[in-house]
Amino acid sequence: MKAVITDSQGGVELRDVALPERDDYDCLVKTEAFTFCNSTDSHLVNGTFPWEKRCLGILGHESVGTVLEVGRKVRNLKVGQRVLRPTAVWPNQDLSGFHSLWGAFSEFGKVKDYQAATEDKLPGQAEVPGYAQYQQVVPAGIDIEPALLMIGLKEIWSSVATIKDVT
């Protein structure tokens, strides 16, 4: 599959990578659209994040896609559902030698049935990436463009929620 790769020195290119590796709680997703996050992705491309990120890496965290296949233990996601934030590779992992810079700018991604994985494992033993909690089903009838907007609004809300009363 194709994915958008950066070298964190201003370079961005389209490269071939393997399909996302999935477990029993993951779903394969066909990416329909993604948007460039000016604050996150521009820092990753230019290497200006306040903390070090490994590169070469797959860009992106603002994506929308449709579930194509579900893992054998998936109970809360279905083929054909539109989902937010599918990613080719979980944060802090690699795919085809490329690090995840949230990894959503790719032809295919994955989402995790976070609820099922949590229910099936003992507390503290679930290996569910925290990122999976942001991967949500888009309500039926919502087109791609409003679904992408939902991600931006969620990010704005999370930023506003952290602001303390400074008066």
Coordinates of N, CA, C and O in Angstrom, one line a residue:
M1 N 0.9 -1.2 0.0 CA 0.0 0.0 0.0 C 0.9 1.2 0.0 O 2.1 1.1 0.3
K2 N 0.3 2.4 -0.3 CA 1.0 3.6 -0.3 C 0.8 4.4 1.0 O -0.2 4.3 1.7
A3 N 1.9 5.1 1.5 CA 1.8 5.9 2.7 C 2.6 7.1 2.5 O 3.6 7.1 1.8
V4 N 2.3 8.2 3.2 CA 3.0 9.5 3.2 C 4.1 9.4 4.2 O 3.7 9.3 5.4
I5 N 5.3 9.6 3.8 CA 6.5 9.5 4.7 C 7.2 10.8 4.8 O 7.3 11.5 3.8
T6 N 7.7 11.1 6.0 CA 8.5 12.3 6.2 C 9.8 11.9 6.8 O 10.0 10.9 7.4
D7 N 10.8 12.7 6.5 CA 12.2 12.5 7.1 C 12.5 13.5 8.2 O 13.6 13.5 8.8
S8 N 11.5 14.3 8.6 CA 11.7 15.3 9.6 C 12.7 16.4 9.3 O 13.2 17.0 10.2
Q9 N 13.1 16.5 8.0 CA 14.0 17.5 7.6 C 13.4 18.3 6.4 O 14.1 18.8 5.6
G10 N 12.0 18.3 6.4 CA 11.3 19.0 5.4 C 10.9 18.1 4.2 O 10.1 18.6 3.3
G11 N 11.3 16.9 4.1 CA 11.0 16.0 3.1 C 9.7 15.2 3.3 O 9.4 14.7 4.4
V12 N 8.9 15.1 2.3 CA 7.6 14.4 2.3 C 7.5 13.6 1.0 O 7.7 14.2 -0.1
E13 N 7.2 12.3 1.0 CA 7.1 11.6 -0.2 C 6.1 10.4 0.0 O 5.9 10.0 1.1
L14 N 5.6 9.9 -1.1 CA 4.7 8.7 -1.1 C 5.6 7.5 -1.3 O 6.4 7.4 -2.2
R15 N 5.4 6.5 -0.4 CA 6.2 5.3 -0.5 C 5.3 4.1 -0.3 O 4.2 4.1 0.2
D16 N 5.9 2.9 -0.8 CA 5.2 1.6 -0.5 C 5.6 1.1 0.8 O 6.7 1.1 1.2
V17 N 4.5 0.6 1.6 CA 4.7 0.0 2.9 C 3.8 -1.2 2.9 O 2.9 -1.4 2.1
A18 N 4.0 -2.1 3.9 CA 3.2 -3.3 4.0 C 1.8 -2.9 4.6 O 1.6 -1.8 5.1
L19 N 0.8 -3.8 4.4 CA -0.5 -3.5 5.0 C -0.3 -3.5 6.5 O 0.6 -4.1 7.1
P20 N -1.2 -2.8 7.3 CA -1.1 -2.8 8.7 C -1.1 -4.2 9.3 O -1.9 -5.0 8.9
E21 N -0.3 -4.5 10.3 CA -0.3 -5.7 11.0 C -1.5 -5.6 12.0 O -1.7 -4.6 12.7
R22 N -2.3 -6.7 12.1 CA -3.5 -6.6 12.9 C -3.6 -7.8 13.9 O -3.1 -8.9 13.5
D23 N -4.2 -7.6 15.0 CA -4.5 -8.7 15.9 C -6.0 -9.0 15.9 O -6.8 -8.5 15.1
D24 N -6.4 -9.9 16.8 CA -7.8 -10.3 16.8 C -8.8 -9.2 17.1 O -10.0 -9.4 16.9
Y25 N -8.4 -8.1 17.7 CA -9.2 -7.0 18.1 C -9.2 -5.8 17.1 O -9.8 -4.8 17.3
D26 N -8.4 -6.0 16.0 CA -8.2 -4.9 15.1 C -9.1 -5.2 13.8 O -9.4 -6.3 13.5
C27 N -9.4 -4.1 13.2 CA -10.2 -4.1 11.9 C -9.3 -3.4 10.8 O -8.6 -2.4 11.1
L28 N -9.4 -4.0 9.6 CA -8.7 -3.4 8.5 C -9.7 -2.3 8.0 O -10.9 -2.5 7.8
V29 N -9.1 -1.1 7.7 CA -9.9 0.0 7.3 C -9.3 0.6 6.0 O -8.1 0.8 5.9
K30 N -10.2 0.9 5.0 CA -9.8 1.6 3.8 C -9.9 3.1 4.1 O -11.0 3.6 4.4
T31 N -8.8 3.8 4.0 CA -8.8 5.2 4.3 C -9.5 5.9 3.2 O -9.2 5.7 2.0
E32 N -10.5 6.8 3.5 CA -11.2 7.5 2.5 C -10.7 9.0 2.4 O -10.7 9.5 1.3
A33 N -10.2 9.5 3.5 CA -9.7 10.9 3.4 C -8.9 11.2 4.7 O -9.1 10.5 5.7
F34 N -8.0 12.2 4.6 CA -7.3 12.6 5.8 C -7.0 14.1 5.6 O -7.0 14.6 4.4
T35 N -6.7 14.8 6.7 CA -6.4 16.2 6.6 C -5.0 16.4 7.3 O -4.6 15.6 8.1
F36 N -4.3 17.4 6.8 CA -3.0 17.7 7.4 C -3.2 18.6 8.6 O -4.0 19.6 8.5
C37 N -2.7 18.2 9.7 CA -2.8 19.0 11.0 C -1.6 19.9 11.0 O -0.5 19.5 11.1
N38 N -1.9 21.2 10.9 CA -0.9 22.2 10.8 C 0.0 22.2 12.0 O 1.2 22.3 11.9
S39 N -0.6 22.0 13.2 CA 0.3 22.0 14.4 C 1.1 20.8 14.6 O 2.3 20.9 14.8
T40 N 0.5 19.6 14.4 CA 1.3 18.4 14.6 C 2.1 18.0 13.4 O 3.4 17.8 13.5
D41 N 1.5 17.8 12.2 CA 2.2 17.3 11.0 C 3.3 18.3 10.5 O 4.3 17.8 10.1
S42 N 3.0 19.6 10.6 CA 4.1 20.5 10.1 C 5.3 20.4 11.1 O 6.4 20.5 10.6
H43 N 5.1 20.2 12.4 CA 6.2 20.1 13.3 C 7.0 18.8 13.0 O 8.2 18.7 13.0
L44 N 6.2 17.7 12.7 CA 6.9 16.4 12.3 C 7.7 16.5 11.0 O 8.8 16.0 11.0
V45 N 7.1 17.2 10.0 CA 7.8 17.3 8.7 C 9.1 18.1 8.9 O 10.1 17.8 8.4
N46 N 9.0 19.2 9.7 CA 10.2 20.1 9.9 C 11.1 19.8 11.0 O 12.1 20.5 11.2
G47 N 10.7 18.7 11.8 CA 11.6 18.3 12.9 C 11.6 19.4 14.0 O 12.6 19.5 14.7
T48 N 10.5 20.1 14.3 CA 10.5 21.1 15.3 C 9.6 20.8 16.5 O 9.2 21.7 17.2
F49 N 9.3 19.5 16.7 CA 8.5 19.1 17.9 C 9.4 19.4 19.1 O 10.6 19.3 19.0
P50 N 8.8 19.7 20.2 CA 9.7 20.0 21.4 C 10.3 18.7 22.0 O 11.0 18.7 22.9
W51 N 9.9 17.5 21.5 CA 10.5 16.3 21.9 C 10.9 15.5 20.6 O 10.4 15.7 19.6
E52 N 11.8 14.6 20.8 CA 12.4 13.9 19.6 C 11.4 12.9 19.1 O 10.9 12.1 19.9
K53 N 11.3 12.8 17.8 CA 10.5 11.7 17.2 C 11.4 11.0 16.2 O 12.2 11.6 15.5
R54 N 11.3 9.7 16.2 CA 12.1 8.9 15.2 C 11.5 9.0 13.8 O 10.4 9.0 13.7
C55 N 12.4 9.1 12.9 CA 12.0 9.2 11.5 C 12.9 8.3 10.6 O 14.0 8.1 11.1
L56 N 12.6 7.9 9.6 CA 11.5 8.1 8.7 C 10.2 7.6 9.3 O 10.2 6.6 10.0
G57 N 9.1 8.3 9.0 CA 7.9 8.0 9.7 C 6.7 8.3 8.8 O 6.7 9.1 7.9
I58 N 5.5 7.5 9.1 CA 4.3 7.7 8.4 C 3.5 8.8 9.1 O 3.2 8.7 10.3
L59 N 3.2 9.9 8.4 CA 2.5 11.0 8.9 C 1.0 10.8 9.2 O 0.4 9.8 8.7
G60 N 0.4 11.6 10.0 CA -1.0 11.8 10.1 C -1.7 11.2 11.2 O -1.4 10.1 11.7
H61 N -2.8 11.9 11.7 CA -3.6 11.4 12.7 C -5.1 11.8 12.5 O -6.0 11.5 13.3
E62 N -5.3 12.6 11.5 CA -6.7 13.0 11.2 C -7.2 12.4 9.9 O -7.1 12.9 8.8
S63 N -7.8 11.2 10.1 CA -8.3 10.4 9.0 C -9.6 9.8 9.2 O -10.1 9.6 10.4
V64 N -10.3 9.4 8.1 CA -11.6 8.8 8.2 C -11.5 7.6 7.2 O -11.0 7.8 6.1
G65 N -12.1 6.5 7.5 CA -12.1 5.4 6.6 C -13.3 4.5 6.9 O -14.1 4.7 7.8
T66 N -13.4 3.4 6.1 CA -14.5 2.4 6.2 C -13.9 1.1 6.5 O -13.0 0.6 5.9
V67 N -14.6 0.4 7.5 CA -14.1 -0.9 7.9 C -14.3 -1.9 6.8 O -15.4 -2.1 6.3
L68 N -13.2 -2.7 6.4 CA -13.3 -3.7 5.4 C -13.4 -5.1 6.0 O -14.0 -6.0 5.4
E69 N -12.6 -5.3 7.0 CA -12.5 -6.6 7.7 C -12.5 -6.4 9.2 O -11.9 -5.5 9.6
V70 N -13.0 -7.4 9.9 CA -12.9 -7.3 11.4 C -12.2 -8.6 11.9 O -12.3 -9.6 11.3
G71 N -11.4 -8.4 13.0 CA -10.7 -9.5 13.6 C -11.7 -10.4 14.3 O -12.9 -10.0 14.6
R72 N -11.3 -11.6 14.6 CA -12.2 -12.6 15.1 C -12.8 -12.3 16.5 O -13.8 -12.9 16.9
K73 N -12.2 -11.4 17.3 CA -12.7 -11.1 18.6 C -13.4 -9.7 18.6 O -13.8 -9.2 19.7
V74 N -13.5 -9.1 17.5 CA -14.2 -7.8 17.4 C -15.7 -8.0 17.5 O -16.3 -8.8 16.8
R75 N -16.3 -7.2 18.4 CA -17.8 -7.3 18.7 C -18.5 -5.9 18.5 O -19.7 -5.9 18.3
N76 N -17.8 -4.9 18.5 CA -18.4 -3.5 18.5 C -18.2 -2.7 17.3 O -18.6 -1.6 17.2
L77 N -17.6 -3.3 16.3 CA -17.4 -2.6 15.0 C -17.8 -3.6 13.9 O -17.7 -4.8 14.0
K78 N -18.3 -3.0 12.8 CA -18.9 -3.9 11.7 C -18.3 -3.4 10.3 O -18.0 -2.3 10.1
V79 N -18.2 -4.4 9.4 CA -17.8 -4.1 8.1 C -18.8 -3.0 7.5 O -20.0 -3.1 7.7
G80 N -18.3 -2.0 6.9 CA -19.1 -1.0 6.3 C -19.2 0.3 7.1 O -19.6 1.3 6.6
Q81 N -18.9 0.2 8.4 CA -19.0 1.4 9.2 C -17.9 2.3 8.9 O -16.7 1.9 8.6
R82 N -18.2 3.6 9.0 CA -17.2 4.7 8.8 C -16.6 5.0 10.2 O -17.3 5.0 11.2
V83 N -15.3 5.1 10.3 CA -14.6 5.3 11.6 C -13.6 6.5 11.5 O -13.1 6.8 10.4
L84 N -13.4 7.1 12.7 CA -12.4 8.1 12.8 C -11.0 7.6 13.1 O -10.9 6.6 13.9
R85 N -10.0 8.2 12.6 CA -8.6 8.0 13.0 C -8.0 6.6 12.8 O -7.3 6.1 13.6
P86 N -8.3 5.9 11.6 CA -7.6 4.7 11.4 C -6.1 5.0 11.2 O -5.8 6.1 10.7
T87 N -5.2 4.1 11.6 CA -3.8 4.3 11.5 C -3.1 3.1 11.0 O -3.5 2.0 11.4
A88 N -2.1 3.2 10.2 CA -1.4 2.0 9.7 C -0.6 1.4 10.7 O -0.3 0.1 10.7
V89 N -0.1 2.1 11.7 CA 0.8 1.6 12.7 C 0.6 2.4 14.0 O 0.4 3.6 14.0
W90 N 0.5 1.7 15.1 CA 0.3 2.3 16.4 C 1.5 3.2 16.8 O 2.6 2.9 16.4
P91 N 1.2 4.3 17.5 CA 2.4 5.1 18.0 C 3.4 4.2 18.7 O 3.1 3.3 19.4
N92 N 4.7 4.6 18.5 CA 5.8 4.0 19.1 C 6.1 2.6 18.5 O 6.8 1.8 19.1
Q93 N 5.5 2.2 17.4 CA 5.8 1.0 16.7 C 6.3 1.3 15.3 O 6.2 2.5 14.8
D94 N 6.8 0.3 14.6 CA 7.2 0.5 13.2 C 6.5 -0.4 12.2 O 6.0 -1.5 12.6
L95 N 6.4 0.0 11.0 CA 5.8 -0.8 9.9 C 6.7 -0.6 8.7 O 6.9 0.5 8.2
S96 N 7.2 -1.7 8.2 CA 8.1 -1.7 7.0 C 9.3 -0.8 7.2 O 9.8 -0.2 6.3
G97 N 9.8 -0.7 8.5 CA 10.9 0.1 8.8 C 10.6 1.6 9.0 O 11.5 2.4 9.2
F98 N 9.3 2.0 8.9 CA 8.9 3.3 9.1 C 8.2 3.5 10.5 O 7.3 2.7 10.8
H99 N 8.6 4.5 11.2 CA 8.0 4.7 12.5 C 6.7 5.4 12.4 O 6.4 6.0 11.4
S100 N 5.8 5.1 13.4 CA 4.5 5.8 13.4 C 4.6 7.2 13.9 O 5.1 7.4 15.1
L101 N 4.3 8.1 13.1 CA 4.1 9.5 13.5 C 2.5 9.7 13.5 O 2.0 10.6 13.0
W102 N 1.9 8.7 14.2 CA 0.4 8.5 14.2 C 0.0 7.8 13.0 O -1.1 7.1 13.0
G103 N 0.7 7.8 11.9 CA 0.5 6.9 10.8 C -0.8 6.8 10.1 O -1.2 5.7 9.6
A104 N -1.6 7.9 9.9 CA -2.9 7.8 9.3 C -2.9 8.1 7.8 O -3.9 7.9 7.2
F105 N -1.8 8.7 7.3 CA -1.8 9.0 5.9 C -1.3 7.8 5.1 O -0.2 7.8 4.5
S106 N -2.2 6.9 4.9 CA -1.9 5.6 4.2 C -3.2 5.1 3.6 O -4.3 5.5 4.0
E107 N -3.0 4.2 2.6 CA -4.2 3.7 1.9 C -5.1 2.9 2.8 O -6.3 2.9 2.7
F108 N -4.5 2.2 3.7 CA -5.2 1.3 4.7 C -4.7 1.6 6.1 O -3.6 2.0 6.3
G109 N -5.6 1.4 7.0 CA -5.2 1.6 8.4 C -5.9 0.5 9.2 O -6.5 -0.4 8.7
K110 N -5.9 0.7 10.5 CA -6.6 -0.2 11.4 C -7.2 0.6 12.5 O -6.8 1.7 12.9
V111 N -8.3 0.0 13.1 CA -8.9 0.5 14.3 C -9.0 -0.7 15.2 O -9.1 -1.8 14.8
K112 N -9.0 -0.4 16.5 CA -9.1 -1.5 17.5 C -10.4 -1.4 18.2 O -11.0 -0.3 18.5
D113 N -11.0 -2.6 18.4 CA -12.2 -2.7 19.2 C -11.8 -2.6 20.7 O -11.6 -3.6 21.4
Y114 N -11.6 -1.4 21.1 CA -11.0 -1.0 22.4 C -11.9 -1.6 23.5 O -11.4 -2.2 24.5
Q115 N -13.2 -1.5 23.3 CA -14.2 -2.0 24.3 C -14.0 -3.6 24.5 O -13.9 -4.1 25.6
A116 N -14.0 -4.3 23.4 CA -13.9 -5.7 23.5 C -12.6 -6.2 24.1 O -12.5 -7.1 24.9
A117 N -11.5 -5.5 23.6 CA -10.1 -5.9 24.2 C -10.0 -5.6 25.6 O -9.5 -6.4 26.4
T118 N -10.7 -4.6 26.1 CA -10.6 -4.3 27.5 C -11.5 -5.3 28.3 O -11.1 -5.7 29.4
E119 N -12.7 -5.6 27.8 CA -13.6 -6.5 28.5 C -13.0 -7.9 28.6 O -13.2 -8.6 29.5
D120 N -12.2 -8.3 27.6 CA -11.7 -9.7 27.5 C -10.4 -9.9 28.3 O -10.0 -11.1 28.5
K121 N -9.8 -8.9 28.7 CA -8.5 -9.1 29.4 C -8.6 -8.6 30.8 O -9.3 -7.7 31.2
L122 N -7.7 -9.1 31.7 CA -7.7 -8.7 33.1 C -7.2 -7.3 33.2 O -6.3 -6.9 32.4
P123 N -7.7 -6.5 34.1 CA -7.2 -5.1 34.3 C -5.7 -5.1 34.4 O -5.1 -5.9 35.1
G124 N -5.1 -4.1 33.7 CA -3.7 -3.9 33.7 C -2.9 -4.8 32.8 O -1.7 -4.7 32.6
Q125 N -3.6 -5.8 32.1 CA -2.9 -6.7 31.2 C -3.3 -6.4 29.8 O -2.7 -7.0 28.9
A126 N -4.3 -5.6 29.6 CA -4.7 -5.3 28.2 C -3.6 -4.5 27.5 O -3.1 -3.5 28.0
E127 N -3.2 -4.9 26.3 CA -2.2 -4.2 25.5 C -2.9 -3.4 24.5 O -2.7 -3.6 23.3
V128 N -3.8 -2.5 24.9 CA -4.5 -1.7 24.0 C -3.9 -0.3 23.9 O -3.7 0.4 24.9
P129 N -3.4 0.1 22.7 CA -2.8 1.4 22.7 C -3.8 2.5 23.1 O -5.0 2.5 22.7
G130 N -3.3 3.4 23.9 CA -4.2 4.5 24.3 C -4.8 5.3 23.2 O -5.9 5.8 23.3
Y131 N -4.1 5.3 22.0 CA -4.6 6.0 20.9 C -5.9 5.4 20.4 O -6.7 6.1 19.8
A132 N -6.1 4.1 20.6 CA -7.3 3.4 20.2 C -8.6 4.1 20.7 O -9.7 4.0 20.1
Q133 N -8.5 4.7 21.9 CA -9.8 5.3 22.4 C -10.3 6.5 21.6 O -11.4 6.8 21.7
Y134 N -9.4 7.0 20.7 CA -9.9 8.1 19.8 C -10.5 7.6 18.5 O -10.9 8.4 17.7
Q135 N -10.4 6.3 18.3 CA -10.9 5.7 17.1 C -12.4 5.4 17.3 O -12.7 4.5 18.1
Q136 N -13.2 6.2 16.7 CA -14.7 6.0 17.0 C -15.5 5.8 15.7 O -15.1 6.3 14.7
V137 N -16.7 5.2 15.9 CA -17.6 5.1 14.8 C -18.2 6.4 14.5 O -18.6 7.1 15.4
V138 N -18.3 6.7 13.2 CA -19.0 7.9 12.7 C -20.5 7.6 12.6 O -20.8 6.5 12.0
P139 N -21.4 8.3 13.2 CA -22.8 8.0 13.1 C -23.3 7.9 11.6 O -22.8 8.6 10.8
A140 N -24.2 7.0 11.4 CA -24.7 6.7 10.0 C -25.2 8.0 9.5 O -25.8 8.8 10.2
G141 N -25.0 8.2 8.2 CA -25.5 9.4 7.5 C -24.6 10.6 7.5 O -24.9 11.6 6.8
I142 N -23.5 10.5 8.2 CA -22.5 11.6 8.2 C -21.5 11.4 7.1 O -20.8 10.3 7.0
D143 N -21.4 12.3 6.1 CA -20.4 12.2 5.0 C -19.0 12.4 5.5 O -18.7 12.8 6.6
I144 N -18.1 12.2 4.6 CA -16.6 12.3 4.9 C -16.2 13.6 5.4 O -15.5 13.8 6.4
E145 N -16.6 14.7 4.7 CA -16.2 16.1 5.1 C -16.6 16.4 6.6 O -15.8 16.8 7.4
P146 N -17.9 16.2 7.0 CA -18.2 16.5 8.4 C -17.5 15.5 9.3 O -17.2 15.9 10.5
A147 N -17.3 14.3 8.9 CA -16.5 13.4 9.8 C -15.1 13.9 10.0 O -14.7 13.8 11.2
L148 N -14.5 14.4 9.0 CA -13.1 15.0 9.2 C -13.2 16.2 10.2 O -12.4 16.4 11.0
L149 N -14.3 17.0 10.0 CA -14.5 18.1 10.9 C -14.7 17.7 12.3 O -14.2 18.4 13.3
M150 N -15.3 16.5 12.5 CA -15.4 16.0 13.9 C -14.1 15.8 14.6 O -14.0 16.1 15.8
I151 N -13.1 15.4 13.9 CA -11.8 15.2 14.5 C -11.2 16.6 14.9 O -10.7 16.7 16.1
G152 N -11.3 17.6 14.1 CA -10.8 18.9 14.5 C -11.6 19.5 15.7 O -11.0 20.0 16.6
L153 N -12.9 19.3 15.7 CA -13.6 19.8 16.8 C -13.3 19.0 18.1 O -13.2 19.6 19.2
K154 N -13.0 17.7 18.0 CA -12.6 17.0 19.2 C -11.2 17.5 19.7 O -11.0 17.5 20.9
E155 N -10.3 17.8 18.8 CA -9.0 18.3 19.2 C -9.2 19.7 19.9 O -8.5 20.0 20.9
I156 N -10.0 20.5 19.3 CA -10.3 21.8 19.9 C -10.8 21.7 21.3 O -10.4 22.3 22.3
W157 N -11.8 20.8 21.5 CA -12.4 20.5 22.8 C -11.4 20.0 23.8 O -11.4 20.5 24.9
S158 N -10.5 19.1 23.4 CA -9.5 18.6 24.3 C -8.6 19.7 24.7 O -8.2 19.7 25.9
S159 N -8.3 20.6 23.8 CA -7.4 21.7 24.2 C -8.1 22.7 25.2 O -7.6 23.1 26.2
V160 N -9.4 23.0 24.9 CA -10.1 23.9 25.8 C -10.3 23.2 27.1 O -10.3 23.9 28.1
A161 N -10.5 21.9 27.2 CA -10.8 21.2 28.5 C -9.6 21.3 29.4 O -9.7 21.2 30.6
T162 N -8.4 21.5 28.8 CA -7.2 21.6 29.7 C -6.9 23.0 30.2 O -6.0 23.2 31.0
I163 N -7.6 24.0 29.7 CA -7.3 25.4 30.1 C -7.9 25.6 31.5 O -9.0 25.3 31.8
K164 N -7.0 26.2 32.3 CA -7.4 26.5 33.7 C -7.9 27.9 33.8 O -7.5 28.7 33.0
D165 N -8.7 28.2 34.7 CA -9.2 29.5 35.0 C -8.0 30.4 35.4 O -7.4 30.1 36.5
V166 N -7.6 31.3 34.6 CA -6.4 32.2 35.0 C -6.8 33.5 35.5 O -5.9 34.4 35.8
T167 N -8.1 33.8 35.8 CA -8.5 35.1 36.3 C -8.4 35.1 37.8 O -8.2 34.1 38.5

